[in-house]
PDB file of C-alpha atoms in Angstrom:
ATOM      1  CA  GLU A1259      10.057   0.592  26.578  1.00  0.00           C
ATOM      2  CA  ALA A1260      10.120  -3.101  25.631  1.00  0.00           C
ATOM      3  CA  GLN A1261       9.369  -3.368  21.954  1.00  0.00           C
ATOM      4  CA  VAL A1262       9.957  -4.857  18.549  1.00  0.00           C
ATOM      5  CA  THR A1263      10.854  -2.240  15.956  1.00  0.00           C
ATOM      6  CA  GLN A1264      10.372  -2.766  12.241  1.00  0.00           C
ATOM      7  CA  ASN A1265      11.378  -0.489   9.416  1.00  0.00           C
ATOM      8  CA  PRO A1266      10.073   0.747   7.118  1.00  0.00           C
ATOM      9  CA  ARG A1267       6.347   0.895   7.951  1.00  0.00           C
ATOM     10  CA  TYR A1268       5.378   1.279   4.310  1.00  0.00           C
ATOM     11  CA  LEU A1269       7.295   0.337   1.193  1.00  0.00           C
ATOM     12  CA  ILE A1270       6.408   0.403  -2.485  1.00  0.00           C
ATOM     13  CA  THR A1271       8.952  -1.198  -4.766  1.00  0.00           C
ATOM     14  CA  VAL A1272       9.281  -2.638  -8.248  1.00  0.00           C
ATOM     15  CA  THR A1273       9.580  -6.268  -9.249  1.00  0.00           C
ATOM     16  CA  GLY A1274      13.108  -7.593  -8.937  1.00  0.00           C
ATOM     17  CA  LYS A1275      14.594  -4.801  -6.827  1.00  0.00           C
ATOM     18  CA  LYS A1276      16.224  -6.290  -3.745  1.00  0.00           C
ATOM     19  CA  LEU A1277      14.985  -4.985  -0.423  1.00  0.00           C
ATOM     20  CA  THR A1278      15.524  -5.534   3.285  1.00  0.00           C
ATOM     21  CA  VAL A1279      13.034  -5.042   6.089  1.00  0.00           C
ATOM     22  CA  THR A1280      14.767  -4.555   9.402  1.00  0.00           C
ATOM     23  CA  CYS A1281      13.620  -5.877  12.769  1.00  0.00           C
ATOM     24  CA  SER A1282      15.124  -5.199  16.163  1.00  0.00           C
ATOM     25  CA  GLN A1283      14.017  -6.136  19.685  1.00  0.00           C
ATOM     26  CA  ASN A1284      15.267  -4.776  23.004  1.00  0.00           C
ATOM     27  CA  MET A1285      13.960  -7.534  25.281  1.00  0.00           C
ATOM     28  CA  ASN A1286      16.885  -9.963  24.939  1.00  0.00           C
ATOM     29  CA  HIS A1287      14.521 -12.546  23.461  1.00  0.00           C
ATOM     30  CA  GLU A1288      15.972 -15.726  22.015  1.00  0.00           C
ATOM     31  CA  TYR A1289      13.206 -16.469  19.516  1.00  0.00           C
ATOM     32  CA  MET A1290      12.367 -14.236  16.603  1.00  0.00           C
ATOM     33  CA  SER A1291      10.037 -14.824  13.698  1.00  0.00           C
ATOM     34  CA  TRP A1292       8.663 -13.260  10.543  1.00  0.00           C
ATOM     35  CA  TYR A1293       5.027 -13.560   9.531  1.00  0.00           C
ATOM     36  CA  ARG A1294       3.037 -12.330   6.591  1.00  0.00           C
ATOM     37  CA  GLN A1295      -0.645 -11.580   6.817  1.00  0.00           C
ATOM     38  CA  ASP A1296      -2.980 -11.757   3.849  1.00  0.00           C
ATOM     39  CA  PRO A1297      -6.782 -11.403   3.728  1.00  0.00           C
ATOM     40  CA  GLY A1298      -8.470 -14.770   4.178  1.00  0.00           C
ATOM     41  CA  LEU A1299      -5.161 -16.535   4.850  1.00  0.00           C
ATOM     42  CA  GLY A1300      -4.339 -15.181   8.278  1.00  0.00           C
ATOM     43  CA  LEU A1301      -0.830 -15.012   9.696  1.00  0.00           C
ATOM     44  CA  ARG A1302       1.650 -17.382   8.097  1.00  0.00           C
ATOM     45  CA  GLN A1303       5.175 -17.923   9.343  1.00  0.00           C
ATOM     46  CA  ILE A1304       7.972 -17.207   6.875  1.00  0.00           C
ATOM     47  CA  TYR A1305      11.126 -17.905   8.888  1.00  0.00           C
ATOM     48  CA  TYR A1306      12.046 -18.168  12.513  1.00  0.00           C
ATOM     49  CA  SER A1307      15.211 -18.088  14.577  1.00  0.00           C
ATOM     50  CA  MET A1308      15.935 -19.842  17.859  1.00  0.00           C
ATOM     51  CA  ASN A1309      19.087 -17.861  18.576  1.00  0.00           C
ATOM     52  CA  VAL A1310      22.093 -16.222  16.931  1.00  0.00           C
ATOM     53  CA  GLU A1311      23.081 -18.024  13.731  1.00  0.00           C
ATOM     54  CA  VAL A1312      20.188 -20.510  14.105  1.00  0.00           C
ATOM     55  CA  THR A1313      17.323 -20.078  11.656  1.00  0.00           C
ATOM     56  CA  ASP A1314      14.759 -22.334  10.012  1.00  0.00           C
ATOM     57  CA  LYS A1315      12.002 -22.195   7.447  1.00  0.00           C
ATOM     58  CA  GLY A1316       8.396 -21.615   8.361  1.00  0.00           C
ATOM     59  CA  ASP A1317       5.378 -22.372   6.197  1.00  0.00           C
ATOM     60  CA  VAL A1318       6.013 -19.924   3.336  1.00  0.00           C
ATOM     61  CA  PRO A1319       9.790 -19.352   3.002  1.00  0.00           C
ATOM     62  CA  GLU A1320      10.023 -19.216  -0.802  1.00  0.00           C
ATOM     63  CA  GLY A1321      11.413 -15.920  -2.046  1.00  0.00           C
ATOM     64  CA  TYR A1322      12.698 -14.797   1.354  1.00  0.00           C
ATOM     65  CA  LYS A1323      15.985 -14.908   3.228  1.00  0.00           C
ATOM     66  CA  VAL A1324      16.857 -14.102   6.816  1.00  0.00           C
ATOM     67  CA  SER A1325      19.953 -13.800   8.949  1.00  0.00           C
ATOM     68  CA  ARG A1326      20.577 -13.623  12.691  1.00  0.00           C
ATOM     69  CA  LYS A1327      24.057 -12.288  13.299  1.00  0.00           C
ATOM     70  CA  GLU A1328      23.117 -10.502  16.506  1.00  0.00           C
ATOM     71  CA  LYS A1329      20.538 -11.479  19.096  1.00  0.00           C
ATOM     72  CA  ARG A1330      18.551  -8.295  18.762  1.00  0.00           C
ATOM     73  CA  ASN A1331      18.289  -8.106  14.949  1.00  0.00           C
ATOM     74  CA  PHE A1332      16.493 -10.336  12.473  1.00  0.00           C
ATOM     75  CA  PRO A1333      16.247  -8.738   9.002  1.00  0.00           C
ATOM     76  CA  LEU A1334      14.017 -10.107   6.250  1.00  0.00           C
ATOM     77  CA  ILE A1335      15.520 -10.005   2.773  1.00  0.00           C
ATOM     78  CA  LEU A1336      13.649 -10.216  -0.514  1.00  0.00           C
ATOM     79  CA  GLU A1337      16.309 -10.812  -3.164  1.00  0.00           C
ATOM     80  CA  SER A1338      13.966 -10.417  -6.137  1.00  0.00           C
ATOM     81  CA  PRO A1339      10.521  -9.287  -4.993  1.00  0.00           C
ATOM     82  CA  SER A1340       7.468 -10.273  -6.996  1.00  0.00           C
ATOM     83  CA  PRO A1341       3.884  -8.954  -6.873  1.00  0.00           C
ATOM     84  CA  ASN A1342       2.700 -12.041  -4.956  1.00  0.00           C
ATOM     85  CA  GLN A1343       4.882 -10.865  -2.072  1.00  0.00           C
ATOM     86  CA  THR A1344       2.671  -7.816  -1.639  1.00  0.00           C
ATOM     87  CA  SER A1345       1.503  -8.253   1.935  1.00  0.00           C
ATOM     88  CA  LEU A1346       1.569  -7.007   5.518  1.00  0.00           C
ATOM     89  CA  TYR A1347       4.674  -8.294   7.282  1.00  0.00           C
ATOM     90  CA  PHE A1348       5.205  -8.664  11.010  1.00  0.00           C
ATOM     91  CA  CYS A1349       8.329  -9.394  12.973  1.00  0.00           C
ATOM     92  CA  ALA A1350       7.866 -10.935  16.416  1.00  0.00           C
ATOM     93  CA  SER A1351       9.977 -12.109  19.331  1.00  0.00           C
ATOM     94  CA  ARG A1352       9.537 -14.102  22.509  1.00  0.00           C
ATOM     95  CA  PRO A1353      11.729 -15.452  25.325  1.00  0.00           C
ATOM     96  CA  THR A1354      12.530 -19.109  25.918  1.00  0.00           C
ATOM     97  CA  GLY A1355      10.021 -21.115  27.899  1.00  0.00           C
ATOM     98  CA  VAL A1356       6.366 -20.237  27.983  1.00  0.00           C
ATOM     99  CA  GLY A1357       4.981 -17.045  26.562  1.00  0.00           C
ATOM    100  CA  GLY A1358       3.558 -15.640  23.385  1.00  0.00           C
ATOM    101  CA  TYR A1359       5.200 -13.506  20.752  1.00  0.00           C
ATOM    102  CA  THR A1360       5.440  -9.721  20.941  1.00  0.00           C
ATOM    103  CA  PHE A1361       4.831  -8.247  17.512  1.00  0.00           C
ATOM    104  CA  GLY A1362       6.333  -5.258  15.762  1.00  0.00           C
ATOM    105  CA  SER A1363       4.145  -2.585  14.184  1.00  0.00           C
ATOM    106  CA  GLY A1364       4.206  -4.168  10.763  1.00  0.00           C
ATOM    107  CA  THR A1365       5.517  -3.331   7.293  1.00  0.00           C
ATOM    108  CA  ARG A1366       3.062  -2.932   4.468  1.00  0.00           C
ATOM    109  CA  LEU A1367       4.896  -3.934   1.291  1.00  0.00           C
ATOM    110  CA  THR A1368       3.594  -3.358  -2.212  1.00  0.00           C
ATOM    111  CA  VAL A1369       5.474  -4.830  -5.167  1.00  0.00           C
ATOM    112  CA  VAL A1370       4.452  -3.445  -8.566  1.00  0.00           C
TER     113      VAL A1370
ATOM    114  CA  GLN B 860      -8.878 -29.362   7.912  1.00  0.00           C
ATOM    115  CA  LYS B 861      -7.153 -26.230   9.153  1.00  0.00           C
ATOM    116  CA  GLU B 862      -4.865 -26.648  12.140  1.00  0.00           C
ATOM    117  CA  VAL B 863      -6.576 -23.819  14.031  1.00  0.00           C
ATOM    118  CA  GLU B 864     -10.154 -22.914  13.158  1.00  0.00           C
ATOM    119  CA  GLN B 865     -12.156 -19.870  14.082  1.00  0.00           C
ATOM    120  CA  ASN B 866     -15.470 -18.539  12.859  1.00  0.00           C
ATOM    121  CA  SER B 867     -14.639 -15.457  10.816  1.00  0.00           C
ATOM    122  CA  GLY B 868     -17.700 -13.553  12.026  1.00  0.00           C
ATOM    123  CA  PRO B 869     -18.513 -10.812  12.392  1.00  0.00           C
ATOM    124  CA  LEU B 870     -19.819 -11.518  15.850  1.00  0.00           C
ATOM    125  CA  SER B 871     -22.037  -8.610  16.814  1.00  0.00           C
ATOM    126  CA  VAL B 872     -22.935  -7.974  20.459  1.00  0.00           C
ATOM    127  CA  PRO B 873     -24.477  -4.971  22.230  1.00  0.00           C
ATOM    128  CA  GLU B 874     -22.402  -2.881  24.587  1.00  0.00           C
ATOM    129  CA  GLY B 875     -22.319  -4.423  28.068  1.00  0.00           C
ATOM    130  CA  ALA B 876     -22.967  -7.966  26.862  1.00  0.00           C
ATOM    131  CA  ILE B 877     -20.658 -10.980  27.069  1.00  0.00           C
ATOM    132  CA  ALA B 878     -18.840 -11.791  23.847  1.00  0.00           C
ATOM    133  CA  SER B 879     -17.881 -15.441  23.401  1.00  0.00           C
ATOM    134  CA  LEU B 880     -15.179 -16.325  20.894  1.00  0.00           C
ATOM    135  CA  ASN B 881     -14.311 -19.910  20.074  1.00  0.00           C
ATOM    136  CA  CYS B 882     -11.362 -21.726  18.565  1.00  0.00           C
ATOM    137  CA  THR B 883     -10.720 -25.391  17.796  1.00  0.00           C
ATOM    138  CA  TYR B 884      -7.386 -27.000  17.004  1.00  0.00           C
ATOM    139  CA  SER B 885      -6.380 -30.285  15.433  1.00  0.00           C
ATOM    140  CA  ASP B 886      -3.003 -31.110  17.007  1.00  0.00           C
ATOM    141  CA  ARG B 887      -3.488 -32.986  20.286  1.00  0.00           C
ATOM    142  CA  GLY B 888       0.142 -32.227  21.125  1.00  0.00           C
ATOM    143  CA  SER B 889      -0.596 -28.514  21.480  1.00  0.00           C
ATOM    144  CA  GLN B 890       0.328 -27.250  24.936  1.00  0.00           C
ATOM    145  CA  SER B 891       0.273 -23.457  24.810  1.00  0.00           C
ATOM    146  CA  PHE B 892      -2.678 -21.353  23.750  1.00  0.00           C
ATOM    147  CA  PHE B 893      -2.908 -17.642  23.141  1.00  0.00           C
ATOM    148  CA  TRP B 894      -5.472 -15.004  22.294  1.00  0.00           C
ATOM    149  CA  TYR B 895      -4.391 -11.929  20.392  1.00  0.00           C
ATOM    150  CA  ARG B 896      -6.413  -8.809  19.624  1.00  0.00           C
ATOM    151  CA  GLN B 897      -5.762  -7.019  16.344  1.00  0.00           C
ATOM    152  CA  TYR B 898      -7.235  -3.683  15.406  1.00  0.00           C
ATOM    153  CA  SER B 899      -7.528  -2.955  11.707  1.00  0.00           C
ATOM    154  CA  GLY B 900      -4.129  -2.129  10.221  1.00  0.00           C
ATOM    155  CA  LYS B 901      -2.360  -2.691  13.531  1.00  0.00           C
ATOM    156  CA  SER B 902      -0.201  -5.474  14.913  1.00  0.00           C
ATOM    157  CA  PRO B 903      -1.540  -8.364  17.007  1.00  0.00           C
ATOM    158  CA  GLU B 904      -1.478  -7.719  20.749  1.00  0.00           C
ATOM    159  CA  LEU B 905      -1.288 -10.585  23.231  1.00  0.00           C
ATOM    160  CA  ILE B 906      -4.200 -10.427  25.658  1.00  0.00           C
ATOM    161  CA  MET B 907      -4.383 -13.914  27.198  1.00  0.00           C
ATOM    162  CA  SER B 908      -2.337 -17.073  27.436  1.00  0.00           C
ATOM    163  CA  ILE B 909      -3.476 -20.385  28.909  1.00  0.00           C
ATOM    164  CA  TYR B 910      -1.603 -23.638  29.389  1.00  0.00           C
ATOM    165  CA  SER B 911      -3.801 -25.957  31.468  1.00  0.00           C
ATOM    166  CA  ASN B 912      -7.415 -27.080  31.355  1.00  0.00           C
ATOM    167  CA  GLY B 913      -9.965 -24.820  32.957  1.00  0.00           C
ATOM    168  CA  ASP B 914     -10.512 -21.095  33.180  1.00  0.00           C
ATOM    169  CA  LYS B 915      -8.077 -18.230  33.474  1.00  0.00           C
ATOM    170  CA  GLU B 916      -9.373 -14.764  34.271  1.00  0.00           C
ATOM    171  CA  ASP B 917      -7.714 -11.397  33.709  1.00  0.00           C
ATOM    172  CA  GLY B 918      -9.919  -8.394  34.214  1.00  0.00           C
ATOM    173  CA  ARG B 919     -12.833  -8.565  31.796  1.00  0.00           C
ATOM    174  CA  PHE B 920     -11.252 -11.439  29.876  1.00  0.00           C
ATOM    175  CA  THR B 921     -11.594 -15.155  30.640  1.00  0.00           C
ATOM    176  CA  ALA B 922      -9.842 -17.832  28.623  1.00  0.00           C
ATOM    177  CA  GLN B 923     -11.196 -21.366  28.776  1.00  0.00           C
ATOM    178  CA  LEU B 924      -9.294 -24.463  27.688  1.00  0.00           C
ATOM    179  CA  ASN B 925     -10.589 -27.987  27.144  1.00  0.00           C
ATOM    180  CA  LYS B 926      -7.815 -30.188  25.779  1.00  0.00           C
ATOM    181  CA  ALA B 927     -10.007 -33.301  25.595  1.00  0.00           C
ATOM    182  CA  SER B 928     -12.382 -31.513  23.228  1.00  0.00           C
ATOM    183  CA  GLN B 929      -9.567 -29.525  21.610  1.00  0.00           C
ATOM    184  CA  TYR B 930     -11.109 -26.135  21.981  1.00  0.00           C
ATOM    185  CA  VAL B 931     -10.181 -22.872  23.574  1.00  0.00           C
ATOM    186  CA  SER B 932     -12.482 -19.924  24.062  1.00  0.00           C
ATOM    187  CA  LEU B 933     -12.309 -16.297  25.096  1.00  0.00           C
ATOM    188  CA  LEU B 934     -15.065 -14.539  27.002  1.00  0.00           C
ATOM    189  CA  ILE B 935     -15.185 -10.767  27.151  1.00  0.00           C
ATOM    190  CA  ARG B 936     -17.485  -9.458  29.864  1.00  0.00           C
ATOM    191  CA  ASP B 937     -19.059  -6.008  29.788  1.00  0.00           C
ATOM    192  CA  SER B 938     -18.074  -5.600  26.129  1.00  0.00           C
ATOM    193  CA  GLN B 939     -17.168  -2.088  25.052  1.00  0.00           C
ATOM    194  CA  PRO B 940     -17.107  -0.533  21.569  1.00  0.00           C
ATOM    195  CA  SER B 941     -13.319  -0.315  21.989  1.00  0.00           C
ATOM    196  CA  ASP B 942     -13.264  -4.136  22.068  1.00  0.00           C
ATOM    197  CA  SER B 943     -14.309  -4.155  18.404  1.00  0.00           C
ATOM    198  CA  ALA B 944     -11.391  -5.864  16.681  1.00  0.00           C
ATOM    199  CA  THR B 945     -10.304  -9.168  15.203  1.00  0.00           C
ATOM    200  CA  TYR B 946      -9.387 -11.802  17.779  1.00  0.00           C
ATOM    201  CA  LEU B 947      -6.754 -14.341  16.794  1.00  0.00           C
ATOM    202  CA  CYS B 948      -6.341 -17.721  18.428  1.00  0.00           C
ATOM    203  CA  ALA B 949      -2.847 -19.243  18.347  1.00  0.00           C
ATOM    204  CA  VAL B 950      -1.548 -22.616  19.519  1.00  0.00           C
ATOM    205  CA  LYS B 951       1.907 -24.126  20.008  1.00  0.00           C
ATOM    206  CA  ARG B 952       3.478 -27.439  20.823  1.00  0.00           C
ATOM    207  CA  ASP B 953       6.063 -27.159  23.581  1.00  0.00           C
ATOM    208  CA  SER B 954       8.463 -29.122  21.385  1.00  0.00           C
ATOM    209  CA  SER B 955       8.019 -26.691  18.505  1.00  0.00           C
ATOM    210  CA  TYR B 956       9.024 -23.121  17.856  1.00  0.00           C
ATOM    211  CA  LYS B 957       6.048 -22.609  15.601  1.00  0.00           C
ATOM    212  CA  LEU B 958       3.033 -20.597  16.682  1.00  0.00           C
ATOM    213  CA  ILE B 959       0.042 -21.455  14.502  1.00  0.00           C
ATOM    214  CA  PHE B 960      -2.672 -18.867  14.097  1.00  0.00           C
ATOM    215  CA  GLY B 961      -6.308 -19.133  13.218  1.00  0.00           C
ATOM    216  CA  SER B 962      -7.719 -16.677  10.686  1.00  0.00           C
ATOM    217  CA  GLY B 963      -9.432 -14.685  13.415  1.00  0.00           C
ATOM    218  CA  THR B 964     -12.946 -13.723  14.477  1.00  0.00           C
ATOM    219  CA  ARG B 965     -14.107 -10.186  13.887  1.00  0.00           C
ATOM    220  CA  LEU B 966     -15.990  -8.771  16.873  1.00  0.00           C
ATOM    221  CA  LEU B 967     -18.307  -5.777  16.625  1.00  0.00           C
ATOM    222  CA  VAL B 968     -19.632  -4.209  19.825  1.00  0.00           C
ATOM    223  CA  ARG B 969     -22.653  -2.022  19.118  1.00  0.00           C
ATOM    224  CA  PRO B 970     -23.058   1.111  21.303  1.00  0.00           C
TER     225      PRO B 970
END
């Protein structure tokens, strides 16, 4: 089944404790992206990647890091999480050319 | 002005009616337009994409695009309670990797 897989689905952590949210897609898509979704603010792009080793900042990159060492994986790293990073996070991928993103199931992160 | 604007709703329609959802965008360079459906607590699901002016139909869904007026709409015919969800409009320039989302319109279909 073609899909984007994120882990974990739920995560509660403490301020300052480094964490990684994994994302993997099995559709051989070139483009991958991370979004966060907050009430009243909608979906905002954090980082995106056009291909292996090619990444760029989205609208809200502060406090996040990404890497794209393999085409299928695009982890999101929070080096020192803070409470304002409590949010619902989505990873998404799409092929080159036309087409919309396919989204993963989401990761609900709570930072206390 | 937001780049992609949608009425937050809720838009309430009776079962069997046509639901009309609207979206306006500010960037005249936008070339690709998408409608996503998102159930509460779930991920967005792509339901329609449209790239040229006019109508595009897929089952009970029709997307309408008017680039001159910078709006895109989604019609849902024979609305069902299972259509109750938030509908997100998204737009993209072909020269950009960024997909910009509106905040979504919440649709309620009353049985």
